[in-house]
Amino acid sequence: MALVALKLINGSRLALHPTHIPSNSRTIRAFSAIMSPPSTAVVYDLHGPPDTVTRVINLPPVEMKANDVCVKMLAAPINPSDINRIEGVYPVRPEVPAVGGYEGVGEVHSVGNAVQGLSPGDWVIPSPPSSGTWQTYVVKDQSVWHKINKEVPMEYAATVTVNPLTALRMLEDFVSLKAGDSVVQNGATSIVGQCIIQLAKIRSIHSINIIRDRAGSDESKEKLKRLGADEVFSESQLEVKNVKSLLANLPEPALGFNCVGGNAATLVLKFLRQGGTMVTYGGMSKKPITVSTSSFIFKDLSLRGFWLQKLMGIDKAKESRKLIDYLLDLARQEKLKYEMEVVPFDNFHIALNKALGKQGSQPKQVIKF
Ligand SMILES: NC(=O)c1ccc[n+]([C@@H]2O[C@H](COP(=O)([O-])OP(=O)(O)OC[C@H]3O[C@@H](n4cnc5c(N)ncnc54)[C@H](OP(=O)(O)O)[C@@H]3O)[C@@H](O)[C@H]2O)c1
């Protein structure tokens, strides 16, 4: 069956049968439209387990409007929130059928005739991020695209918007920290965690880090220390009466970050000083947070939440783009690093299985198109 037209759903494009298109629109398109190249995309028609509901398909060319930019995608990561969107459990998600992915980097392939400031060959990221980055060509309005420095390593450009930006905003938005202060976090091996360690270090702020007990955790501790972590503990090391006795000369942290929940969140709370704040931004263990009564009465702890999406409206794009440029510059100078595995698009489902944790702990999977 020939695929001759496209329907745009939240920026992704899907093939329609020729009989779905009015005959006059077929005629006009044939003579006047600028079309993108065909695209290869990771699509899901239903919500469910990502390894069963996703498939790689070819999509036909899409018609470009005057303000559209066609971007040849170079790389895009598989983040936990991408998985949650496909599962249908993320609060904001595209209507299905949809193309997966939310952030990434690409090279401008072609521009509509009203586009200004972007030319073929430029590197761009969708900012604010938007659905549908797991495909070889993406067509979106010029306002979506942020031009970046091409000297930044591709995999950092592809991953800067969600996790490093979260780390930066969380360090700056909740508690006013000064040089010499300390922060505590769990899930320290995550990209967010690795960025918190380095961004804190740049500000002369100490980090106390908690990781889970698993094969390879000693090696992970060493890696995090090389990134600048002051202390790294596995959860089992913290089964002591007074965790603060393990801190030697570090000040008690006023700010903590939790992306795990369960016991790992309780440990963050135990480290916090009187009046401290714990910010929850993820729930990797899927376990609830339990807070003792005394944490409120005697320590007056505050529990807050962070969701990047709230800071990603088009009205806030200018501010976010400035922070993204700052982070990309750190990456270019190798002052911000994190572990990634770059995987060819042909191996998408192998990478997806790794991202789903089916082979134990794995570095961030980044698809190279
Ligand atoms: N709220 C927001 O706006 C926002 C923004 C960005 C990210 N996030 C959240 O931040 C978290 C980290 O994201 P990321 O992309 O940086 O992560 P990532 O690099 O993909 O790493 C995943 C992390 O989760 C840990 N983990 C996986 N399964 C776990 C389990 N069952 N119990 C405990 N820990 C587990 C891993 O530990 P090991 O190294 O031991 O495998 C690793 O530290 C996620 O929850 C994500 O959804 C939230």
Short mmCIF file of C-alpha atoms and ligand atoms in Angstrom, two decimals:
data_model
loop_
_atom_site.label_atom_id
_atom_site.label_comp_id
_atom_site.label_asym_id
_atom_site.label_seq_id
_atom_site.Cartn_x
_atom_site.Cartn_y
_atom_site.Cartn_z
CA MET A 1 0.00 0.00 0.00
CA ALA A 2 1.42 3.39 -0.97
CA LEU A 3 1.66 5.96 1.83
CA VAL A 4 1.02 9.40 0.44
CA ALA A 5 0.19 11.86 3.20
CA LEU A 6 0.73 12.69 6.81
CA LYS A 7 -1.31 13.55 9.82
CA LEU A 8 0.47 15.59 12.46
CA ILE A 9 -0.19 14.58 16.04
CA ASN A 10 1.86 16.55 18.58
CA GLY A 11 4.71 16.94 16.16
CA SER A 12 4.85 13.33 15.04
CA ARG A 13 3.68 12.25 11.65
CA LEU A 14 1.76 9.20 10.67
CA ALA A 15 0.96 7.64 7.37
CA LEU A 16 -2.55 7.77 5.95
CA HIS A 17 -4.05 5.69 3.23
CA PRO A 18 -4.56 7.60 -0.10
CA THR A 19 -8.32 7.29 0.26
CA HIS A 20 -8.16 9.43 3.45
CA ILE A 21 -6.99 12.49 1.52
CA PRO A 22 -9.30 14.73 -0.51
CA SER A 23 -8.40 14.43 -4.18
CA ASN A 24 -7.95 18.23 -4.61
CA SER A 25 -5.36 18.41 -1.80
CA ARG A 26 -3.38 15.63 -3.51
CA THR A 27 -3.24 17.69 -6.68
CA ILE A 28 -2.12 20.92 -4.95
CA ARG A 29 0.54 19.12 -2.96
CA ALA A 30 1.98 17.54 -6.07
CA PHE A 31 2.70 20.93 -7.65
CA SER A 32 3.51 23.38 -4.83
CA ALA A 33 4.62 21.86 -1.56
CA ILE A 34 8.14 21.70 -0.12
CA MET A 35 8.45 18.24 1.34
CA SER A 36 10.83 16.84 3.96
CA PRO A 37 12.71 13.60 3.25
CA PRO A 38 10.97 10.40 4.41
CA SER A 39 11.74 9.53 8.05
CA THR A 40 12.39 6.37 10.04
CA ALA A 41 10.78 6.55 13.46
CA VAL A 42 10.14 4.70 16.71
CA VAL A 43 6.36 4.71 16.98
CA TYR A 44 3.89 3.40 19.58
CA ASP A 45 0.20 2.97 18.78
CA LEU A 46 -0.86 2.05 22.31
CA HIS A 47 0.41 2.71 25.81
CA GLY A 48 2.04 -0.29 27.46
CA PRO A 49 5.40 -2.00 28.06
CA PRO A 50 7.85 -0.06 25.83
CA ASP A 51 9.61 -3.17 24.55
CA THR A 52 6.33 -4.57 23.21
CA VAL A 53 4.43 -1.49 22.03
CA THR A 54 7.22 0.28 20.13
CA ARG A 55 8.19 -0.47 16.54
CA VAL A 56 10.49 1.13 14.00
CA ILE A 57 8.64 2.18 10.83
CA ASN A 58 9.19 4.33 7.75
CA LEU A 59 7.15 7.50 7.48
CA PRO A 60 6.55 9.35 4.22
CA PRO A 61 7.67 12.95 3.56
CA VAL A 62 5.82 15.72 5.38
CA GLU A 63 4.75 19.01 3.82
CA MET A 64 6.69 22.00 5.20
CA LYS A 65 5.02 25.32 5.97
CA ALA A 66 6.77 28.68 5.54
CA ASN A 67 7.93 28.79 9.21
CA ASP A 68 8.91 25.13 9.42
CA VAL A 69 12.42 23.78 9.85
CA CYS A 70 13.29 20.24 8.85
CA VAL A 71 15.97 18.80 11.13
CA LYS A 72 18.00 15.66 10.45
CA MET A 73 18.28 14.16 13.93
CA LEU A 74 21.77 13.23 15.06
CA ALA A 75 21.18 11.79 18.53
CA ALA A 76 18.54 11.44 21.25
CA PRO A 77 18.59 9.74 24.67
CA ILE A 78 16.21 7.25 26.27
CA ASN A 79 15.23 8.88 29.58
CA PRO A 80 13.10 7.37 32.37
CA SER A 81 10.34 9.88 31.50
CA ASP A 82 10.33 8.69 27.85
CA ILE A 83 9.61 5.21 29.16
CA ASN A 84 6.86 6.53 31.46
CA ARG A 85 5.26 8.40 28.52
CA ILE A 86 5.13 5.20 26.46
CA GLU A 87 3.77 3.27 29.46
CA GLY A 88 1.04 5.91 29.72
CA VAL A 89 1.85 6.77 33.33
CA TYR A 90 3.42 10.22 32.80
CA PRO A 91 1.06 13.10 33.61
CA VAL A 92 1.74 14.86 30.29
CA ARG A 93 2.09 12.65 27.25
CA PRO A 94 1.37 12.82 23.52
CA GLU A 95 -1.81 11.41 22.09
CA VAL A 96 -1.21 7.98 20.52
CA PRO A 97 -0.15 6.96 17.95
CA ALA A 98 3.03 8.92 18.65
CA VAL A 99 6.74 8.99 17.93
CA GLY A 100 8.88 8.44 21.06
CA GLY A 101 11.57 10.71 22.50
CA TYR A 102 11.47 14.19 24.02
CA GLU A 103 14.92 15.73 23.66
CA GLY A 104 17.83 15.38 21.23
CA VAL A 105 20.07 17.22 18.81
CA GLY A 106 19.92 17.52 15.05
CA GLU A 107 21.30 19.35 12.05
CA VAL A 108 19.11 21.70 10.02
CA HIS A 109 18.34 19.99 6.72
CA SER A 110 16.05 22.57 5.08
CA VAL A 111 14.00 25.63 6.03
CA GLY A 112 10.67 27.08 4.96
CA ASN A 113 10.80 30.35 3.02
CA ALA A 114 9.86 32.57 6.04
CA VAL A 115 12.48 31.14 8.41
CA GLN A 116 15.12 33.52 9.72
CA GLY A 117 18.27 32.84 11.74
CA LEU A 118 18.56 29.15 10.92
CA SER A 119 20.34 27.62 7.91
CA PRO A 120 21.12 24.12 6.67
CA GLY A 121 24.06 22.69 8.62
CA ASP A 122 23.26 24.49 11.92
CA TRP A 123 22.98 22.31 15.02
CA VAL A 124 19.72 22.72 16.94
CA ILE A 125 17.91 21.26 19.92
CA PRO A 126 14.16 21.42 20.59
CA SER A 127 13.85 23.94 23.43
CA PRO A 128 11.51 23.64 25.23
CA PRO A 129 11.86 19.91 24.52
CA SER A 130 8.99 18.31 22.66
CA SER A 131 7.74 14.88 21.76
CA GLY A 132 8.88 12.96 18.70
CA THR A 133 12.70 13.10 18.68
CA TRP A 134 13.21 9.38 18.01
CA GLN A 135 13.14 9.71 14.24
CA THR A 136 15.57 10.57 11.48
CA TYR A 137 13.84 13.78 10.27
CA VAL A 138 11.69 16.09 12.40
CA VAL A 139 9.69 19.01 10.98
CA LYS A 140 8.63 21.69 13.48
CA ASP A 141 8.04 25.43 13.62
CA GLN A 142 11.22 27.53 13.83
CA SER A 143 10.25 28.75 17.34
CA VAL A 144 10.88 25.22 18.66
CA TRP A 145 14.54 25.11 17.65
CA HIS A 146 17.47 26.56 19.60
CA LYS A 147 20.73 26.91 17.66
CA ILE A 148 23.75 25.65 19.61
CA ASN A 149 27.53 25.62 19.36
CA LYS A 150 28.66 22.79 17.06
CA GLU A 151 31.83 22.28 19.11
CA VAL A 152 29.84 20.61 21.88
CA PRO A 153 30.10 16.80 21.76
CA MET A 154 26.94 15.49 20.08
CA GLU A 155 25.85 13.21 22.94
CA TYR A 156 25.97 16.12 25.42
CA ALA A 157 23.94 18.34 23.09
CA ALA A 158 21.41 15.50 22.83
CA THR A 159 21.03 15.12 26.60
CA VAL A 160 21.48 18.60 28.08
CA THR A 161 17.85 19.72 28.24
CA VAL A 162 16.26 17.26 30.65
CA ASN A 163 18.79 16.07 33.22
CA PRO A 164 21.63 18.64 33.49
CA LEU A 165 19.07 21.46 33.47
CA THR A 166 17.13 19.72 36.25
CA ALA A 167 20.32 19.47 38.33
CA LEU A 168 21.13 23.15 37.81
CA ARG A 169 17.62 24.40 38.59
CA MET A 170 17.31 22.26 41.70
CA LEU A 171 20.64 23.55 43.06
CA GLU A 172 19.56 27.14 42.52
CA ASP A 173 15.80 27.29 43.03
CA PHE A 174 15.10 26.01 46.55
CA VAL A 175 17.73 27.02 49.12
CA SER A 176 20.25 29.80 48.86
CA LEU A 177 23.56 27.94 49.12
CA LYS A 178 26.98 29.47 49.61
CA ALA A 179 30.51 28.17 49.15
CA GLY A 180 31.36 25.66 51.88
CA ASP A 181 27.75 24.41 52.31
CA SER A 182 26.84 20.83 51.51
CA VAL A 183 23.99 18.96 49.80
CA VAL A 184 22.92 15.33 50.07
CA GLN A 185 21.33 13.18 47.36
CA ASN A 186 20.33 9.63 46.53
CA GLY A 187 20.37 8.14 43.01
CA ALA A 188 23.79 9.77 42.69
CA THR A 189 24.79 7.58 39.72
CA SER A 190 21.97 9.03 37.58
CA ILE A 191 22.80 11.75 35.06
CA VAL A 192 21.04 14.28 37.29
CA GLY A 193 23.09 12.99 40.24
CA GLN A 194 26.40 13.20 38.35
CA CYS A 195 25.56 16.76 37.28
CA ILE A 196 24.64 17.80 40.83
CA ILE A 197 28.05 16.61 42.04
CA GLN A 198 29.92 18.63 39.40
CA LEU A 199 27.75 21.76 39.46
CA ALA A 200 28.01 21.79 43.26
CA LYS A 201 31.79 21.41 43.06
CA ILE A 202 32.03 24.36 40.64
CA ARG A 203 30.22 26.42 43.32
CA SER A 204 32.52 25.05 46.10
CA ILE A 205 29.57 23.18 47.60
CA HIS A 206 30.22 19.73 49.07
CA SER A 207 28.13 16.73 48.04
CA ILE A 208 27.14 13.70 50.12
CA ASN A 209 25.97 10.93 47.83
CA ILE A 210 23.95 7.77 48.34
CA ILE A 211 23.85 4.91 45.83
CA ARG A 212 22.09 1.57 45.94
CA ASP A 213 23.89 -1.69 46.78
CA ARG A 214 24.46 -3.64 43.59
CA ALA A 215 27.19 -5.38 41.62
CA GLY A 216 29.75 -2.74 40.67
CA SER A 217 28.80 -0.26 43.39
CA ASP A 218 32.43 0.08 44.59
CA GLU A 219 33.48 1.05 41.07
CA SER A 220 30.58 3.55 40.89
CA LYS A 221 31.75 5.14 44.16
CA GLU A 222 35.22 5.68 42.72
CA LYS A 223 33.77 7.17 39.51
CA LEU A 224 31.61 9.63 41.47
CA LYS A 225 34.59 10.63 43.60
CA ARG A 226 36.57 11.32 40.44
CA LEU A 227 33.74 13.65 39.36
CA GLY A 228 34.17 15.58 42.62
CA ALA A 229 31.88 13.82 45.12
CA ASP A 230 33.04 14.44 48.71
CA GLU A 231 31.36 11.37 50.19
CA VAL A 232 29.67 8.39 48.53
CA PHE A 233 27.84 5.78 50.61
CA SER A 234 25.88 2.74 49.58
CA GLU A 235 22.59 2.37 51.44
CA SER A 236 23.88 -0.56 53.52
CA GLN A 237 26.73 1.57 54.87
CA LEU A 238 24.16 3.91 56.34
CA GLU A 239 22.53 1.30 58.58
CA VAL A 240 24.00 3.02 61.64
CA LYS A 241 22.39 4.86 64.51
CA ASN A 242 23.73 8.29 63.60
CA VAL A 243 24.51 8.76 59.91
CA LYS A 244 25.96 12.20 60.59
CA SER A 245 28.81 10.60 62.55
CA LEU A 246 30.09 9.45 59.14
CA LEU A 247 30.50 12.99 57.84
CA ALA A 248 33.78 13.99 59.51
CA ASN A 249 34.21 17.71 58.87
CA LEU A 250 31.45 18.32 56.30
CA PRO A 251 28.66 20.68 57.40
CA GLU A 252 25.19 19.21 57.79
CA PRO A 253 23.34 19.73 54.51
CA ALA A 254 20.48 22.23 54.26
CA LEU A 255 19.29 20.76 50.95
CA GLY A 256 18.72 17.18 49.81
CA PHE A 257 17.58 15.59 46.55
CA ASN A 258 15.54 12.42 46.21
CA CYS A 259 14.88 10.53 42.95
CA VAL A 260 14.46 7.06 44.48
CA GLY A 261 11.90 7.05 47.35
CA GLY A 262 11.60 4.30 50.01
CA ASN A 263 14.60 3.81 52.32
CA ALA A 264 16.85 5.94 50.09
CA ALA A 265 14.59 8.95 50.74
CA THR A 266 14.61 8.31 54.49
CA LEU A 267 18.42 8.37 54.38
CA VAL A 268 18.43 11.78 52.69
CA LEU A 269 16.13 13.08 55.46
CA LYS A 270 18.45 11.67 58.15
CA PHE A 271 21.38 13.70 56.84
CA LEU A 272 19.49 17.01 56.67
CA ARG A 273 20.11 19.67 59.25
CA GLN A 274 17.45 21.39 61.35
CA GLY A 275 15.06 23.22 59.01
CA GLY A 276 16.50 21.49 55.93
CA THR A 277 14.62 20.84 52.68
CA MET A 278 14.32 17.63 50.67
CA VAL A 279 13.35 18.06 47.01
CA THR A 280 11.81 15.00 45.35
CA TYR A 281 12.14 14.83 41.58
CA GLY A 282 11.88 11.12 40.75
CA GLY A 283 10.69 7.79 42.12
CA MET A 284 12.97 5.15 40.63
CA SER A 285 12.23 2.49 43.30
CA LYS A 286 8.46 3.10 42.93
CA LYS A 287 8.33 3.04 46.76
CA PRO A 288 6.61 5.77 48.80
CA ILE A 289 8.40 8.23 51.04
CA THR A 290 7.91 7.68 54.76
CA VAL A 291 8.63 10.60 57.08
CA SER A 292 8.87 10.22 60.85
CA THR A 293 6.77 12.49 63.02
CA SER A 294 9.94 13.70 64.75
CA SER A 295 11.34 14.90 61.42
CA PHE A 296 8.58 17.48 61.37
CA ILE A 297 8.30 18.33 65.07
CA PHE A 298 11.93 18.39 66.14
CA LYS A 299 13.73 19.06 62.85
CA ASP A 300 11.09 21.13 61.04
CA LEU A 301 12.07 19.60 57.71
CA SER A 302 10.40 20.78 54.49
CA LEU A 303 9.44 18.45 51.67
CA ARG A 304 9.25 19.98 48.20
CA GLY A 305 8.86 18.69 44.66
CA PHE A 306 10.47 19.62 41.35
CA TRP A 307 9.10 19.12 37.84
CA LEU A 308 11.08 20.56 34.95
CA GLN A 309 8.01 20.59 32.71
CA LYS A 310 6.60 23.47 34.79
CA LEU A 311 9.61 25.60 33.85
CA MET A 312 9.51 24.65 30.19
CA GLY A 313 6.66 26.72 28.81
CA ILE A 314 7.37 28.61 25.60
CA ASP A 315 7.23 31.83 27.71
CA LYS A 316 10.22 30.60 29.74
CA ALA A 317 12.24 29.36 26.74
CA LYS A 318 14.60 32.34 26.75
CA GLU A 319 15.66 31.77 30.36
CA SER A 320 16.07 28.00 29.85
CA ARG A 321 18.11 28.50 26.68
CA LYS A 322 20.57 30.72 28.57
CA LEU A 323 21.04 28.00 31.20
CA ILE A 324 21.36 25.34 28.49
CA ASP A 325 24.08 27.35 26.74
CA TYR A 326 25.92 27.64 30.07
CA LEU A 327 25.71 23.85 30.58
CA LEU A 328 26.77 23.12 27.00
CA ASP A 329 29.75 25.37 27.45
CA LEU A 330 30.77 23.42 30.55
CA ALA A 331 30.43 20.18 28.56
CA ARG A 332 32.51 21.62 25.72
CA GLN A 333 35.24 22.48 28.22
CA GLU A 334 34.93 18.98 29.77
CA LYS A 335 33.94 20.54 33.09
CA LEU A 336 30.64 18.64 32.98
CA LYS A 337 30.79 14.92 32.17
CA TYR A 338 28.54 11.95 32.64
CA GLU A 339 28.43 8.35 31.57
CA MET A 340 26.62 7.54 28.33
CA GLU A 341 26.58 4.71 25.81
CA VAL A 342 26.04 5.87 22.22
CA VAL A 343 24.12 3.21 20.28
CA PRO A 344 23.37 3.06 16.52
CA PHE A 345 19.68 3.52 15.66
CA ASP A 346 19.63 0.00 14.17
CA ASN A 347 20.11 -1.30 17.73
CA PHE A 348 17.27 0.77 19.19
CA HIS A 349 15.55 -2.17 20.88
CA ILE A 350 18.80 -3.40 22.45
CA ALA A 351 19.31 0.09 23.90
CA LEU A 352 15.68 0.21 25.04
CA ASN A 353 16.07 -3.07 26.95
CA LYS A 354 19.14 -1.66 28.66
CA ALA A 355 17.28 1.55 29.54
CA LEU A 356 14.47 -0.58 30.98
CA GLY A 357 17.02 -2.08 33.39
CA LYS A 358 16.60 -5.57 31.96
CA GLN A 359 20.35 -6.16 32.00
CA GLY A 360 21.10 -4.57 35.38
CA SER A 361 22.56 -1.14 35.83
CA GLN A 362 23.57 0.53 32.55
CA PRO A 363 24.85 3.92 31.45
CA LYS A 364 22.42 6.37 29.82
CA GLN A 365 21.50 5.04 26.36
CA VAL A 366 21.86 7.63 23.58
CA ILE A 367 20.61 6.73 20.10
CA LYS A 368 22.77 7.89 17.19
CA PHE A 369 20.76 8.27 13.98
N1 LIG B 1 11.11 15.92 37.94
C1 LIG B 1 11.75 16.25 36.84
O1 LIG B 1 11.48 17.28 36.22
C2 LIG B 1 12.83 15.34 36.34
C3 LIG B 1 13.71 15.76 35.34
C4 LIG B 1 14.75 14.91 34.95
C5 LIG B 1 14.84 13.64 35.54
N2 LIG B 1 13.94 13.27 36.46
C6 LIG B 1 14.00 11.98 37.15
O2 LIG B 1 15.31 11.86 37.67
C7 LIG B 1 15.62 10.50 37.84
C8 LIG B 1 16.99 10.26 37.23
O3 LIG B 1 16.92 10.45 35.81
P1 LIG B 1 18.22 10.25 34.90
O4 LIG B 1 17.80 10.29 33.49
O5 LIG B 1 19.28 11.16 35.40
O6 LIG B 1 18.57 8.75 35.32
P2 LIG B 1 19.53 7.74 34.59
O7 LIG B 1 20.80 8.43 34.23
O8 LIG B 1 18.74 7.04 33.54
O9 LIG B 1 19.85 6.72 35.78
C9 LIG B 1 18.86 5.99 36.43
C10 LIG B 1 19.14 6.06 37.92
O10 LIG B 1 18.13 5.40 38.65
C11 LIG B 1 18.71 4.44 39.51
N3 LIG B 1 17.76 3.34 39.62
C12 LIG B 1 17.22 2.63 38.62
N4 LIG B 1 16.34 1.73 39.10
C13 LIG B 1 16.35 1.88 40.44
C14 LIG B 1 15.67 1.24 41.53
N5 LIG B 1 14.78 0.25 41.31
N6 LIG B 1 15.94 1.65 42.77
C15 LIG B 1 16.82 2.63 43.00
N7 LIG B 1 17.49 3.29 42.04
C16 LIG B 1 17.26 2.91 40.78
C17 LIG B 1 20.01 4.05 38.84
O11 LIG B 1 20.89 3.50 39.78
P3 LIG B 1 22.05 2.47 39.37
O12 LIG B 1 23.21 3.27 38.87
O13 LIG B 1 22.33 1.78 40.63
O14 LIG B 1 21.48 1.57 38.30
C18 LIG B 1 20.46 5.41 38.32
O15 LIG B 1 21.03 6.16 39.35
C19 LIG B 1 14.49 9.73 37.17
O16 LIG B 1 13.58 9.33 38.16
C20 LIG B 1 13.85 10.77 36.26
O17 LIG B 1 12.51 10.48 35.98
C21 LIG B 1 12.95 14.09 36.88
#
